[in-house]
Amino acid sequence: MRVVFMGPPGAGKGTQAALLAARLGIPHISTGDIFRANVAQGTELGKQAQQYMDAGEYVPDTVTNAMVRDRITHEDCRPGFLLDGYPRTVEQVAELDAMLRSAGQKLDVVVELTVDIDEVVTRLVKRAQDQGRSDDTEDVMRHRLEVYAEQTAPLIETYSERGLLVRVDGMGAIEDVTERLIAVVIVN
Ligand code: AP5
Ligand code: MG
């Protein structure tokens, strides 16, 4: 099964993707987590990504696409994968289409997690206190939300037109959201 998770910063993509991927027995691939791990390890990829992440901007498509291309051709992705935070731009959609086409594969479902803006801010402020993620400062948080609205939200329409989109309410308790996701994704 090949699943894409979309939704604004703080929607709960990472939280829910980890739970759902474990349930489906497929790898959870978070581009943000891969970038953060590379920044922490001081790799060349981390150096390329860090300035963009700290500013709340997207890492250039060429860098991000190459990273995903490499990751989804690993053996563990043979039964499928759950992409969390990719694709986020028109170019990334086109690149993912090309990757899947060349492998004779296709997406099964694109999930949009919807959450009120006030709730997103509450969650990210709390995470800033708990974890100190470097892009959870007020200014950067606001900019990440703007970048999402400008560059990523329009892609939801693209996947909707393809008949792949399901919208899932991301408000409420984590377990309740997971149950909603399982209900729609497994049926798909
Ligand atoms: P990324 O790491 O993907 O960040 P994001 O999209 O801003 O999303 P978050 O991880 O902040 O939120 P989430 O939806 O995963 O929510 P979470 O589960 O953590 O990207 C970071 C950066 O990397 C980007 O800005 C960019 O620079 C770069 N990047 C990544 N992908 C890229 C791409 N494709 N192209 C270019 N650049 C890219 O939940 C948030 C908080 O809420 C947590 O503390 C959680 O515990 C809590 N929470 C979750 N669910 C609930 C609930 N139901 N109730 C209460 N609290 C909850
Ligand atoms: Mg995340």
PDB file of N, CA, C and O in Angstrom, residues 131-173:
ATOM      1  N   GLN A 131      10.039  19.973  23.244  1.00  0.00           N
ATOM      2  CA  GLN A 131      11.137  19.396  22.446  1.00  0.00           C
ATOM      3  C   GLN A 131      12.152  20.414  21.960  1.00  0.00           C
ATOM      4  O   GLN A 131      13.255  20.036  21.559  1.00  0.00           O
ATOM      5  N   GLY A 132      11.756  21.687  21.901  1.00  0.00           N
ATOM      6  CA  GLY A 132      12.690  22.709  21.435  1.00  0.00           C
ATOM      7  C   GLY A 132      13.106  22.543  19.982  1.00  0.00           C
ATOM      8  O   GLY A 132      14.252  22.819  19.628  1.00  0.00           O
ATOM      9  N   ARG A 133      12.188  22.089  19.117  1.00  0.00           N
ATOM     10  CA  ARG A 133      12.540  21.970  17.690  1.00  0.00           C
ATOM     11  C   ARG A 133      12.860  23.360  17.146  1.00  0.00           C
ATOM     12  O   ARG A 133      12.100  24.299  17.403  1.00  0.00           O
ATOM     13  N   SER A 134      13.943  23.476  16.391  1.00  0.00           N
ATOM     14  CA  SER A 134      14.470  24.809  16.064  1.00  0.00           C
ATOM     15  C   SER A 134      13.533  25.624  15.175  1.00  0.00           C
ATOM     16  O   SER A 134      13.653  26.847  15.121  1.00  0.00           O
ATOM     17  N   ASP A 135      12.585  24.959  14.476  1.00  0.00           N
ATOM     18  CA  ASP A 135      11.667  25.728  13.617  1.00  0.00           C
ATOM     19  C   ASP A 135      10.302  25.949  14.276  1.00  0.00           C
ATOM     20  O   ASP A 135       9.351  26.341  13.615  1.00  0.00           O
ATOM     21  N   ASP A 136      10.202  25.717  15.565  1.00  0.00           N
ATOM     22  CA  ASP A 136       8.935  25.942  16.266  1.00  0.00           C
ATOM     23  C   ASP A 136       8.882  27.297  16.992  1.00  0.00           C
ATOM     24  O   ASP A 136       8.087  27.479  17.908  1.00  0.00           O
ATOM     25  N   THR A 137       9.711  28.247  16.588  1.00  0.00           N
ATOM     26  CA  THR A 137       9.596  29.606  17.145  1.00  0.00           C
ATOM     27  C   THR A 137       8.412  30.306  16.474  1.00  0.00           C
ATOM     28  O   THR A 137       7.999  29.903  15.380  1.00  0.00           O
ATOM     29  N   GLU A 138       7.888  31.344  17.119  1.00  0.00           N
ATOM     30  CA  GLU A 138       6.650  31.952  16.628  1.00  0.00           C
ATOM     31  C   GLU A 138       6.739  32.436  15.175  1.00  0.00           C
ATOM     32  O   GLU A 138       5.864  32.143  14.359  1.00  0.00           O
ATOM     33  N   ASP A 139       7.820  33.157  14.842  1.00  0.00           N
ATOM     34  CA  ASP A 139       7.964  33.694  13.487  1.00  0.00           C
ATOM     35  C   ASP A 139       8.082  32.593  12.439  1.00  0.00           C
ATOM     36  O   ASP A 139       7.455  32.646  11.380  1.00  0.00           O
ATOM     37  N   VAL A 140       8.899  31.605  12.755  1.00  0.00           N
ATOM     38  CA  VAL A 140       9.134  30.532  11.780  1.00  0.00           C
ATOM     39  C   VAL A 140       7.871  29.688  11.617  1.00  0.00           C
ATOM     40  O   VAL A 140       7.508  29.288  10.505  1.00  0.00           O
ATOM     41  N   MET A 141       7.188  29.462  12.740  1.00  0.00           N
ATOM     42  CA  MET A 141       5.924  28.715  12.704  1.00  0.00           C
ATOM     43  C   MET A 141       4.923  29.392  11.760  1.00  0.00           C
ATOM     44  O   MET A 141       4.302  28.749  10.932  1.00  0.00           O
ATOM     45  N   ARG A 142       4.805  30.718  11.922  1.00  0.00           N
ATOM     46  CA  ARG A 142       3.866  31.465  11.078  1.00  0.00           C
ATOM     47  C   ARG A 142       4.271  31.346   9.613  1.00  0.00           C
ATOM     48  O   ARG A 142       3.434  31.132   8.743  1.00  0.00           O
ATOM     49  N   HIS A 143       5.570  31.444   9.358  1.00  0.00           N
ATOM     50  CA  HIS A 143       6.031  31.349   7.976  1.00  0.00           C
ATOM     51  C   HIS A 143       5.791  29.951   7.410  1.00  0.00           C
ATOM     52  O   HIS A 143       5.391  29.809   6.249  1.00  0.00           O
ATOM     53  N   ARG A 144       6.003  28.912   8.209  1.00  0.00           N
ATOM     54  CA  ARG A 144       5.740  27.542   7.723  1.00  0.00           C
ATOM     55  C   ARG A 144       4.272  27.387   7.322  1.00  0.00           C
ATOM     56  O   ARG A 144       3.961  26.731   6.330  1.00  0.00           O
ATOM     57  N   LEU A 145       3.391  27.987   8.099  1.00  0.00           N
ATOM     58  CA  LEU A 145       1.958  27.907   7.758  1.00  0.00           C
ATOM     59  C   LEU A 145       1.668  28.641   6.446  1.00  0.00           C
ATOM     60  O   LEU A 145       0.870  28.172   5.622  1.00  0.00           O
ATOM     61  N   GLU A 146       2.329  29.779   6.233  1.00  0.00           N
ATOM     62  CA  GLU A 146       2.141  30.525   4.970  1.00  0.00           C
ATOM     63  C   GLU A 146       2.665  29.725   3.779  1.00  0.00           C
ATOM     64  O   GLU A 146       2.020  29.656   2.732  1.00  0.00           O
ATOM     65  N   VAL A 147       3.847  29.155   3.949  1.00  0.00           N
ATOM     66  CA  VAL A 147       4.446  28.369   2.854  1.00  0.00           C
ATOM     67  C   VAL A 147       3.540  27.185   2.515  1.00  0.00           C
ATOM     68  O   VAL A 147       3.315  26.869   1.347  1.00  0.00           O
ATOM     69  N   TYR A 148       2.989  26.556   3.556  1.00  0.00           N
ATOM     70  CA  TYR A 148       2.067  25.436   3.311  1.00  0.00           C
ATOM     71  C   TYR A 148       0.860  25.912   2.500  1.00  0.00           C
ATOM     72  O   TYR A 148       0.471  25.280   1.512  1.00  0.00           O
ATOM     73  N   ALA A 149       0.274  27.036   2.916  1.00  0.00           N
ATOM     74  CA  ALA A 149      -0.925  27.550   2.232  1.00  0.00           C
ATOM     75  C   ALA A 149      -0.621  27.894   0.771  1.00  0.00           C
ATOM     76  O   ALA A 149      -1.430  27.610  -0.117  1.00  0.00           O
ATOM     77  N   GLU A 150       0.550  28.454   0.530  1.00  0.00           N
ATOM     78  CA  GLU A 150       0.891  28.883  -0.832  1.00  0.00           C
ATOM     79  C   GLU A 150       1.292  27.723  -1.742  1.00  0.00           C
ATOM     80  O   GLU A 150       0.870  27.639  -2.879  1.00  0.00           O
ATOM     81  N   GLN A 151       2.165  26.864  -1.228  1.00  0.00           N
ATOM     82  CA  GLN A 151       2.795  25.880  -2.117  1.00  0.00           C
ATOM     83  C   GLN A 151       2.182  24.486  -2.034  1.00  0.00           C
ATOM     84  O   GLN A 151       2.210  23.740  -3.014  1.00  0.00           O
ATOM     85  N   THR A 152       1.652  24.113  -0.867  1.00  0.00           N
ATOM     86  CA  THR A 152       1.230  22.718  -0.691  1.00  0.00           C
ATOM     87  C   THR A 152      -0.289  22.551  -0.720  1.00  0.00           C
ATOM     88  O   THR A 152      -0.788  21.606  -1.349  1.00  0.00           O
ATOM     89  N   ALA A 153      -1.024  23.464  -0.091  1.00  0.00           N
ATOM     90  CA  ALA A 153      -2.486  23.308  -0.062  1.00  0.00           C
ATOM     91  C   ALA A 153      -3.084  23.137  -1.469  1.00  0.00           C
ATOM     92  O   ALA A 153      -4.001  22.326  -1.649  1.00  0.00           O
ATOM     93  N   PRO A 154      -2.571  23.863  -2.508  1.00  0.00           N
ATOM     94  CA  PRO A 154      -3.153  23.669  -3.851  1.00  0.00           C
ATOM     95  C   PRO A 154      -3.005  22.242  -4.395  1.00  0.00           C
ATOM     96  O   PRO A 154      -3.770  21.835  -5.281  1.00  0.00           O
ATOM     97  N   LEU A 155      -2.048  21.477  -3.882  1.00  0.00           N
ATOM     98  CA  LEU A 155      -1.847  20.113  -4.398  1.00  0.00           C
ATOM     99  C   LEU A 155      -2.989  19.192  -3.986  1.00  0.00           C
ATOM    100  O   LEU A 155      -3.211  18.146  -4.601  1.00  0.00           O
ATOM    101  N   ILE A 156      -3.697  19.572  -2.935  1.00  0.00           N
ATOM    102  CA  ILE A 156      -4.817  18.757  -2.464  1.00  0.00           C
ATOM    103  C   ILE A 156      -5.861  18.636  -3.568  1.00  0.00           C
ATOM    104  O   ILE A 156      -6.418  17.566  -3.808  1.00  0.00           O
ATOM    105  N   GLU A 157      -6.074  19.740  -4.282  1.00  0.00           N
ATOM    106  CA  GLU A 157      -7.023  19.747  -5.402  1.00  0.00           C
ATOM    107  C   GLU A 157      -6.553  18.789  -6.512  1.00  0.00           C
ATOM    108  O   GLU A 157      -7.363  18.067  -7.099  1.00  0.00           O
ATOM    109  N   THR A 158      -5.258  18.780  -6.755  1.00  0.00           N
ATOM    110  CA  THR A 158      -4.700  17.885  -7.781  1.00  0.00           C
ATOM    111  C   THR A 158      -5.040  16.427  -7.458  1.00  0.00           C
ATOM    112  O   THR A 158      -5.523  15.675  -8.308  1.00  0.00           O
ATOM    113  N   TYR A 159      -4.808  16.030  -6.215  1.00  0.00           N
ATOM    114  CA  TYR A 159      -5.075  14.632  -5.845  1.00  0.00           C
ATOM    115  C   TYR A 159      -6.572  14.357  -5.739  1.00  0.00           C
ATOM    116  O   TYR A 159      -7.011  13.231  -5.986  1.00  0.00           O
ATOM    117  N   SER A 160      -7.331  15.387  -5.392  1.00  0.00           N
ATOM    118  CA  SER A 160      -8.780  15.226  -5.370  1.00  0.00           C
ATOM    119  C   SER A 160      -9.308  14.934  -6.777  1.00  0.00           C
ATOM    120  O   SER A 160     -10.116  14.028  -6.986  1.00  0.00           O
ATOM    121  N   GLU A 161      -8.794  15.685  -7.763  1.00  0.00           N
ATOM    122  CA  GLU A 161      -9.211  15.468  -9.160  1.00  0.00           C
ATOM    123  C   GLU A 161      -8.847  14.070  -9.638  1.00  0.00           C
ATOM    124  O   GLU A 161      -9.511  13.512 -10.505  1.00  0.00           O
ATOM    125  N   ARG A 162      -7.770  13.527  -9.097  1.00  0.00           N
ATOM    126  CA  ARG A 162      -7.370  12.170  -9.482  1.00  0.00           C
ATOM    127  C   ARG A 162      -8.170  11.098  -8.748  1.00  0.00           C
ATOM    128  O   ARG A 162      -7.933   9.894  -8.949  1.00  0.00           O
ATOM    129  N   GLY A 163      -9.038  11.531  -7.827  1.00  0.00           N
ATOM    130  CA  GLY A 163      -9.861  10.580  -7.081  1.00  0.00           C
ATOM    131  C   GLY A 163      -9.110   9.840  -5.989  1.00  0.00           C
ATOM    132  O   GLY A 163      -9.540   8.783  -5.527  1.00  0.00           O
ATOM    133  N   LEU A 164      -7.975  10.408  -5.560  1.00  0.00           N
ATOM    134  CA  LEU A 164      -7.150   9.725  -4.551  1.00  0.00           C
ATOM    135  C   LEU A 164      -7.314  10.283  -3.146  1.00  0.00           C
ATOM    136  O   LEU A 164      -6.854   9.697  -2.174  1.00  0.00           O
ATOM    137  N   LEU A 165      -7.978  11.442  -3.037  1.00  0.00           N
ATOM    138  CA  LEU A 165      -7.969  12.166  -1.759  1.00  0.00           C
ATOM    139  C   LEU A 165      -9.036  11.683  -0.781  1.00  0.00           C
ATOM    140  O   LEU A 165     -10.177  11.496  -1.165  1.00  0.00           O
ATOM    141  N   VAL A 166      -8.631  11.488   0.466  1.00  0.00           N
ATOM    142  CA  VAL A 166      -9.604  11.366   1.550  1.00  0.00           C
ATOM    143  C   VAL A 166      -9.252  12.395   2.627  1.00  0.00           C
ATOM    144  O   VAL A 166      -8.081  12.577   2.941  1.00  0.00           O
ATOM    145  N   ARG A 167     -10.281  13.067   3.139  1.00  0.00           N
ATOM    146  CA  ARG A 167     -10.071  14.054   4.203  1.00  0.00           C
ATOM    147  C   ARG A 167     -10.411  13.414   5.528  1.00  0.00           C
ATOM    148  O   ARG A 167     -11.460  12.785   5.655  1.00  0.00           O
ATOM    149  N   VAL A 168      -9.527  13.596   6.499  1.00  0.00           N
ATOM    150  CA  VAL A 168      -9.766  13.020   7.820  1.00  0.00           C
ATOM    151  C   VAL A 168      -9.640  14.134   8.861  1.00  0.00           C
ATOM    152  O   VAL A 168      -8.676  14.893   8.854  1.00  0.00           O
ATOM    153  N   ASP A 169     -10.617  14.196   9.736  1.00  0.00           N
ATOM    154  CA  ASP A 169     -10.630  15.197  10.804  1.00  0.00           C
ATOM    155  C   ASP A 169      -9.520  14.869  11.815  1.00  0.00           C
ATOM    156  O   ASP A 169      -9.553  13.811  12.440  1.00  0.00           O
ATOM    157  N   GLY A 170      -8.567  15.777  11.943  1.00  0.00           N
ATOM    158  CA  GLY A 170      -7.426  15.559  12.833  1.00  0.00           C
ATOM    159  C   GLY A 170      -7.600  16.153  14.215  1.00  0.00           C
ATOM    160  O   GLY A 170      -6.668  16.148  15.014  1.00  0.00           O
ATOM    161  N   MET A 171      -8.810  16.648  14.512  1.00  0.00           N
ATOM    162  CA  MET A 171      -9.072  17.234  15.840  1.00  0.00           C
ATOM    163  C   MET A 171      -9.421  16.125  16.837  1.00  0.00           C
ATOM    164  O   MET A 171      -9.927  15.081  16.457  1.00  0.00           O
ATOM    165  N   GLY A 172      -9.166  16.405  18.106  1.00  0.00           N
ATOM    166  CA  GLY A 172      -9.549  15.455  19.153  1.00  0.00           C
ATOM    167  C   GLY A 172      -8.375  14.616  19.611  1.00  0.00           C
ATOM    168  O   GLY A 172      -7.223  14.901  19.276  1.00  0.00           O
ATOM    169  N   ALA A 173      -8.683  13.559  20.358  1.00  0.00           N
ATOM    170  CA  ALA A 173      -7.630  12.728  20.952  1.00  0.00           C
ATOM    171  C   ALA A 173      -6.876  11.950  19.875  1.00  0.00           C
ATOM    172  O   ALA A 173      -7.451  11.571  18.847  1.00  0.00           O
TER     173      ALA A 173
END
